[in-house]
Every structure is written in C-alpha cells, then in structure tokens.
CSV table of C-alpha atoms in Angstrom, one decimal:
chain,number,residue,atom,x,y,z
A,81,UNK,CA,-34.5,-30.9,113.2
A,82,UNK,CA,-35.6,-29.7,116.5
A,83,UNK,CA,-38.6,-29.6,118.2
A,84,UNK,CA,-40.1,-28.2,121.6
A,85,UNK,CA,-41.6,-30.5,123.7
A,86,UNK,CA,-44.6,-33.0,122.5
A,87,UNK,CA,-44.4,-31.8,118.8
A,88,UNK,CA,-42.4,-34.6,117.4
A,89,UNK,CA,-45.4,-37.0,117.7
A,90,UNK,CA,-47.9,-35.1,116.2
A,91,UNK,CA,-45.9,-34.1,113.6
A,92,UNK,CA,-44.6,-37.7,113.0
A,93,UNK,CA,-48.3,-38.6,113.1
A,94,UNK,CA,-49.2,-36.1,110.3
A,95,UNK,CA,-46.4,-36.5,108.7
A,96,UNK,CA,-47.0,-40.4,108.5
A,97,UNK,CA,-50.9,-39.6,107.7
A,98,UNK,CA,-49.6,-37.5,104.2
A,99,UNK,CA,-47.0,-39.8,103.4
A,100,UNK,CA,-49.1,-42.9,103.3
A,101,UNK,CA,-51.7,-41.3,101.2
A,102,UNK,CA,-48.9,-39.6,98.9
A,103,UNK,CA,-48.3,-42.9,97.9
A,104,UNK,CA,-51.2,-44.0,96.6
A,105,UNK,CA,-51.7,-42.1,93.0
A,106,UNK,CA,-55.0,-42.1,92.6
A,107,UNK,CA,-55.4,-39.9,95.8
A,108,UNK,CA,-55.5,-35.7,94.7
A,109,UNK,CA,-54.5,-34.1,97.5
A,110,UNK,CA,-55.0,-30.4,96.7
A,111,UNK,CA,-57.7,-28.4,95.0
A,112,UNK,CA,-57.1,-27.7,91.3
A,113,UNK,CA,-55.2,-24.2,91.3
A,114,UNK,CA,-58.8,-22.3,89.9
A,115,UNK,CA,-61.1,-23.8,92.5
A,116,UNK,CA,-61.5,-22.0,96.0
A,117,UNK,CA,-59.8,-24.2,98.8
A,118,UNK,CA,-62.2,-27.1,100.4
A,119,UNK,CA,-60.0,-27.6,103.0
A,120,UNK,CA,-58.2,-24.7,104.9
A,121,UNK,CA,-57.8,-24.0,108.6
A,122,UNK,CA,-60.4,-21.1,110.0
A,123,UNK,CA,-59.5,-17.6,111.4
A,124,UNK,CA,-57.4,-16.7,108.3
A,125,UNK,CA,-56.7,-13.3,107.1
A,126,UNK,CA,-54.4,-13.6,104.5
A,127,UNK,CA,-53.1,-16.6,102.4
A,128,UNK,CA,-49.9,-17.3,100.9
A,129,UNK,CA,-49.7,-20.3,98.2
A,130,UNK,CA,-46.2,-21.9,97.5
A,131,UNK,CA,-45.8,-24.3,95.1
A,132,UNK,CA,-42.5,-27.4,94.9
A,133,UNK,CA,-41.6,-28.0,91.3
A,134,UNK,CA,-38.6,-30.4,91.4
A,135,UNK,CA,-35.9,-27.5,91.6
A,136,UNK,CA,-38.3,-24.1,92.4
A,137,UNK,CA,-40.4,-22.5,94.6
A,138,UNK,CA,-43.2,-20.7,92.6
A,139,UNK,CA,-46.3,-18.7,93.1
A,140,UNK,CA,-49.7,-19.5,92.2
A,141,UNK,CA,-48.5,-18.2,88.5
A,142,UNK,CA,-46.1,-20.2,88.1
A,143,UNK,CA,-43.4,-17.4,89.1
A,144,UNK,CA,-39.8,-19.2,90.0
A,145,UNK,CA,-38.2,-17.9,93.2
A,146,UNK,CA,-40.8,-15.2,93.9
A,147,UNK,CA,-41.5,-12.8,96.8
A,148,UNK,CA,-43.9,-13.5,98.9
A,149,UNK,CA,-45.8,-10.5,101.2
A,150,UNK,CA,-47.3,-11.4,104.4
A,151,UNK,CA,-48.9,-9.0,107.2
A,152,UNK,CA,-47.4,-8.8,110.9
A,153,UNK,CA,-50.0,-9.3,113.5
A,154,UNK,CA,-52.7,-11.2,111.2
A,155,UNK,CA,-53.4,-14.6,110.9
A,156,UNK,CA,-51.6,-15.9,107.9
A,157,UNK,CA,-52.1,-19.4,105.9
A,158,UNK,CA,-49.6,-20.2,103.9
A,159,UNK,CA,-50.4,-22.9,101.5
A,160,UNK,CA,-48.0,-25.7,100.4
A,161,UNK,CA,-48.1,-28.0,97.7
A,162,UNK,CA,-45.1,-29.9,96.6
A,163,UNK,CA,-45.6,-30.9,92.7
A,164,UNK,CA,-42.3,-32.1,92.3
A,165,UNK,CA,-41.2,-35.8,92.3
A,166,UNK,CA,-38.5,-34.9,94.5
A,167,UNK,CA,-39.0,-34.9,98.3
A,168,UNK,CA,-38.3,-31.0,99.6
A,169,UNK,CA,-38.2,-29.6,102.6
A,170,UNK,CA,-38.7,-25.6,103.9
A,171,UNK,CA,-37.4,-23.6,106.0
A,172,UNK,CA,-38.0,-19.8,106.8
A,173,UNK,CA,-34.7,-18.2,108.0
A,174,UNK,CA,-32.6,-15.3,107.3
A,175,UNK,CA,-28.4,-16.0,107.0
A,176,UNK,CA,-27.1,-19.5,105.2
A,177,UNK,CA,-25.7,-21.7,107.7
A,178,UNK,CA,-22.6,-23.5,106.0
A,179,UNK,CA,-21.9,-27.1,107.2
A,180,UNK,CA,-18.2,-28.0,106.1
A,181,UNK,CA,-18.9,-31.4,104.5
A,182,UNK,CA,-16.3,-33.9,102.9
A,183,UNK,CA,-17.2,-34.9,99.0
A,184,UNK,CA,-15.0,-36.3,96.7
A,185,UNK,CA,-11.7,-36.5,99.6
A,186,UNK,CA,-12.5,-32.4,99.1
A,187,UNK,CA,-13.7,-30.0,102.3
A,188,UNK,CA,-16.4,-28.0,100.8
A,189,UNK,CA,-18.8,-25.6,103.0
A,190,UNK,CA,-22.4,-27.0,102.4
A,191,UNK,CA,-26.2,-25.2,102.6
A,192,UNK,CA,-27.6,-26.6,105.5
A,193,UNK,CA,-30.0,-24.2,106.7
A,194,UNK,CA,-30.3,-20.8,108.5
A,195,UNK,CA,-28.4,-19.1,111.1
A,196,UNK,CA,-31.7,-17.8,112.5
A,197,UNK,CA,-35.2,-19.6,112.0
A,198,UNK,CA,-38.3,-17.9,112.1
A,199,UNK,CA,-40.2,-21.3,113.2
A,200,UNK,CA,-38.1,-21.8,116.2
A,201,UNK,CA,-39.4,-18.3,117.2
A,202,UNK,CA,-43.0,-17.8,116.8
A,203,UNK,CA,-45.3,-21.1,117.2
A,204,UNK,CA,-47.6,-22.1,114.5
A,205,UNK,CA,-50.3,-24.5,113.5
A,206,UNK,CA,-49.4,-27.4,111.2
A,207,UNK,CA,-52.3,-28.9,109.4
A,208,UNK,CA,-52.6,-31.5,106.9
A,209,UNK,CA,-55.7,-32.3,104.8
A,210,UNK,CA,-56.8,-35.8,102.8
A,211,UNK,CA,-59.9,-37.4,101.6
A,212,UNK,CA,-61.4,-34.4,103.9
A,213,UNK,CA,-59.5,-36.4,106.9
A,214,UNK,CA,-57.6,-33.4,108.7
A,215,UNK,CA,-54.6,-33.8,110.7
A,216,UNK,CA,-53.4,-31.1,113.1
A,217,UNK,CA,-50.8,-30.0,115.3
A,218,UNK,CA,-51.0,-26.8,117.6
A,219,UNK,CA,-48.5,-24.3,118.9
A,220,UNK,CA,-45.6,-26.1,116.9
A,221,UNK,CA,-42.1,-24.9,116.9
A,222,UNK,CA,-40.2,-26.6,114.4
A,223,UNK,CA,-37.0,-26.1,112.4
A,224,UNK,CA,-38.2,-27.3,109.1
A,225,UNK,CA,-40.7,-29.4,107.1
A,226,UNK,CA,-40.4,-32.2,104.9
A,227,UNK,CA,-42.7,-33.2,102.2
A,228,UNK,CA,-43.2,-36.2,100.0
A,229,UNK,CA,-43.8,-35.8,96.7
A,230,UNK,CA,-47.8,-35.5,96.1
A,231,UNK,CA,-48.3,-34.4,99.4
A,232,UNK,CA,-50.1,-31.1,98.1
A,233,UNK,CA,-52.9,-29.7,100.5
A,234,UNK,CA,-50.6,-29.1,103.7
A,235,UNK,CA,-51.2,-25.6,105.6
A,236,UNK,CA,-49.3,-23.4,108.1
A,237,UNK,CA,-51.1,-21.2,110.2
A,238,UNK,CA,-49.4,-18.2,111.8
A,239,UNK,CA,-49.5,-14.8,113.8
A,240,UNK,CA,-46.1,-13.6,112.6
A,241,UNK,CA,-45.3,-10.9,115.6
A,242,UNK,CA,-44.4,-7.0,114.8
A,243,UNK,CA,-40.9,-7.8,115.8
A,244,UNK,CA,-40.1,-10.0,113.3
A,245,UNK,CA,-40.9,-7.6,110.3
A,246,UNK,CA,-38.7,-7.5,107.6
A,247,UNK,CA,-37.0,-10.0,104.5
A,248,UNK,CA,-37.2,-13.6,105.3
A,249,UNK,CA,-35.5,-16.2,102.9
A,250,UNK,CA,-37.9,-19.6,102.2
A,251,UNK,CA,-35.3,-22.4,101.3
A,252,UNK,CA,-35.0,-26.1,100.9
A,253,UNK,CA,-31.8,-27.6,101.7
A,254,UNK,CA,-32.4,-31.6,100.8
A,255,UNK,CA,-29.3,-32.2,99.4
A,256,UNK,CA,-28.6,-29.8,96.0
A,257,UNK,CA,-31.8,-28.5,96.0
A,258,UNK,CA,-30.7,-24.9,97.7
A,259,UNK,CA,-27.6,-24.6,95.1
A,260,UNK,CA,-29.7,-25.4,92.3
A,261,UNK,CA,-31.5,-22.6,93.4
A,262,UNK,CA,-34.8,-23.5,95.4
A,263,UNK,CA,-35.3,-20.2,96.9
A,264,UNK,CA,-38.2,-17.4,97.6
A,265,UNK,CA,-38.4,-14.1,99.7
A,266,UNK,CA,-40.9,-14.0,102.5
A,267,UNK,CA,-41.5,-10.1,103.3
A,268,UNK,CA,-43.1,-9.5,106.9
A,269,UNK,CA,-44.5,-6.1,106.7
C-alpha cells in the first residue's frame, strides 16, 4: 500500500476506529438500504453506493459486478458497505497488474492490483461513521482500502478531474477474491 505523506496515521486511526466497532455485533454500522443516510460527508453532488457480499460487488439492487456512473468535476460520495464475512479490499484502477507468485512448487501470475490507480492520482476524503462518532482523513492519496467485515457506513469523497474521464475497473484483490470475480465498472463521464 502506499501513501503520501501523514496519511498512514489517520487512516490507521480510522481504520482502527471501524475495526474495533466491527467487532462488536450489536453495533449497525450503516443505515438500512430504504432509509436516507444519517451520516454522510457535506458538499455532495452525486452518490454512488457499493455493496461487499463475500465474492461481489453489487449495487444498491442487489446487481452483481455492475457499472457504476459518476460525473467529472462534481463532488462524488461513494458509499461503501461491506456485508460480507470476508475482509475485502478496493481498488479503482484500470490494467491488472500480475504478480508472478509460487503455489503448489508452480509459477503462476497472480491479481495483485492495477497498473494505474486512480487514488494515487486525485486526493480524496476518507470518512468513517459509528455510533454518530465520525472519523476523517483529508486530501488522502492511497492505493487501496481495506475493510473488515461489518464495517458498513464508510464514505469516499471525491472531485474526480476532466482528465480522468473514461472506464475505470473497481476490484478487490485479497487473495481469490478478484478470480472469483469481485469486480465492477466505474464510468467517469
């Protein structure tokens, strides 16, 4: 993972902040899919919800690997909630990186992310919301996020710039997740 300079904290600090109460189960995290969102960060023009099954990406009904359309220019939220019992990560790139990796005394080339990485370009806003306690970290530039299993009310805030119109590939590469599948289109337009 990499990170520009004082991000790692913060994010560790948010990160640590979801994890600890993803582990407790009587803590609901997100709003129930029909209610409007309690918690959200302000100045948004558009917002994108993507949902973590244990294998999928889906849309807000229940759509496996879907397209997602976002504007260029505006101030997008993009929605996260991993409902899975698997930890996931995401990633917004465009071309498969392939890792060579040794399994079973066998070379095989390996999903391990993307050539090029739409959130080592543009800086965005990380927040994370629980028990109405927010967490936030400005101007990040990160290479992926990882999320726990219940952790289901974390946002991204972005101005995705003009010059990076065009398809986008969402993926999780934890380990088998991206062969199995665990996929979705972001379209800038």
């Amino acid at each position: 993972m990499r990170w520009t300079a004082g991000v790692a904290l913060g994010v560790t600090m948010a990160m640590f902040l979801v994890t600890a109460a993803a582990c407790q189960p009587s803590v609901v995290l997100a709003h129930p899919k029909a209610e409007a969102h309690p918690n959200k960060p302000k100045r948004l023009e558009a917002i994108v919800e993507i949902h973590m099954d244990d294998t999928r990406f889906t849309n807000t009904n229940g759509q496996e690997n879907p397209t997602f359309r976002v504007p260029a220019g505006k101030t997008v939220g993009i929605h996260i909630h991993n409902e899975g019992k698997a930890e996931h990560e995401m990633v917004v790139g465009r071309k498969v990186h392939l890792e060579e990796q040794e399994i079973s005394g066998k070379k095989v080339a390996v999903p391990d992310g993307y050539e090029t990485n739409l959130f080592e370009m543009v800086e965005a806003d990380i927040f994370f919301y629980n028990q109405g306690v927010k967490a936030e970290v400005g101007g990040a530039k990160f290479g992926e996020l990882e999320f726990e299993p219940g952790v289901n009310d974390a946002w991204i805030r972005v101005k995705i710039p003009e010059t990076a119109k065009g398809t986008w590939e969402i993926g999780c590469f934890a380990p088998g997740h991206y062969e199995a599948g665990m996929k979705a289109t972001l379209i800038v337009e």
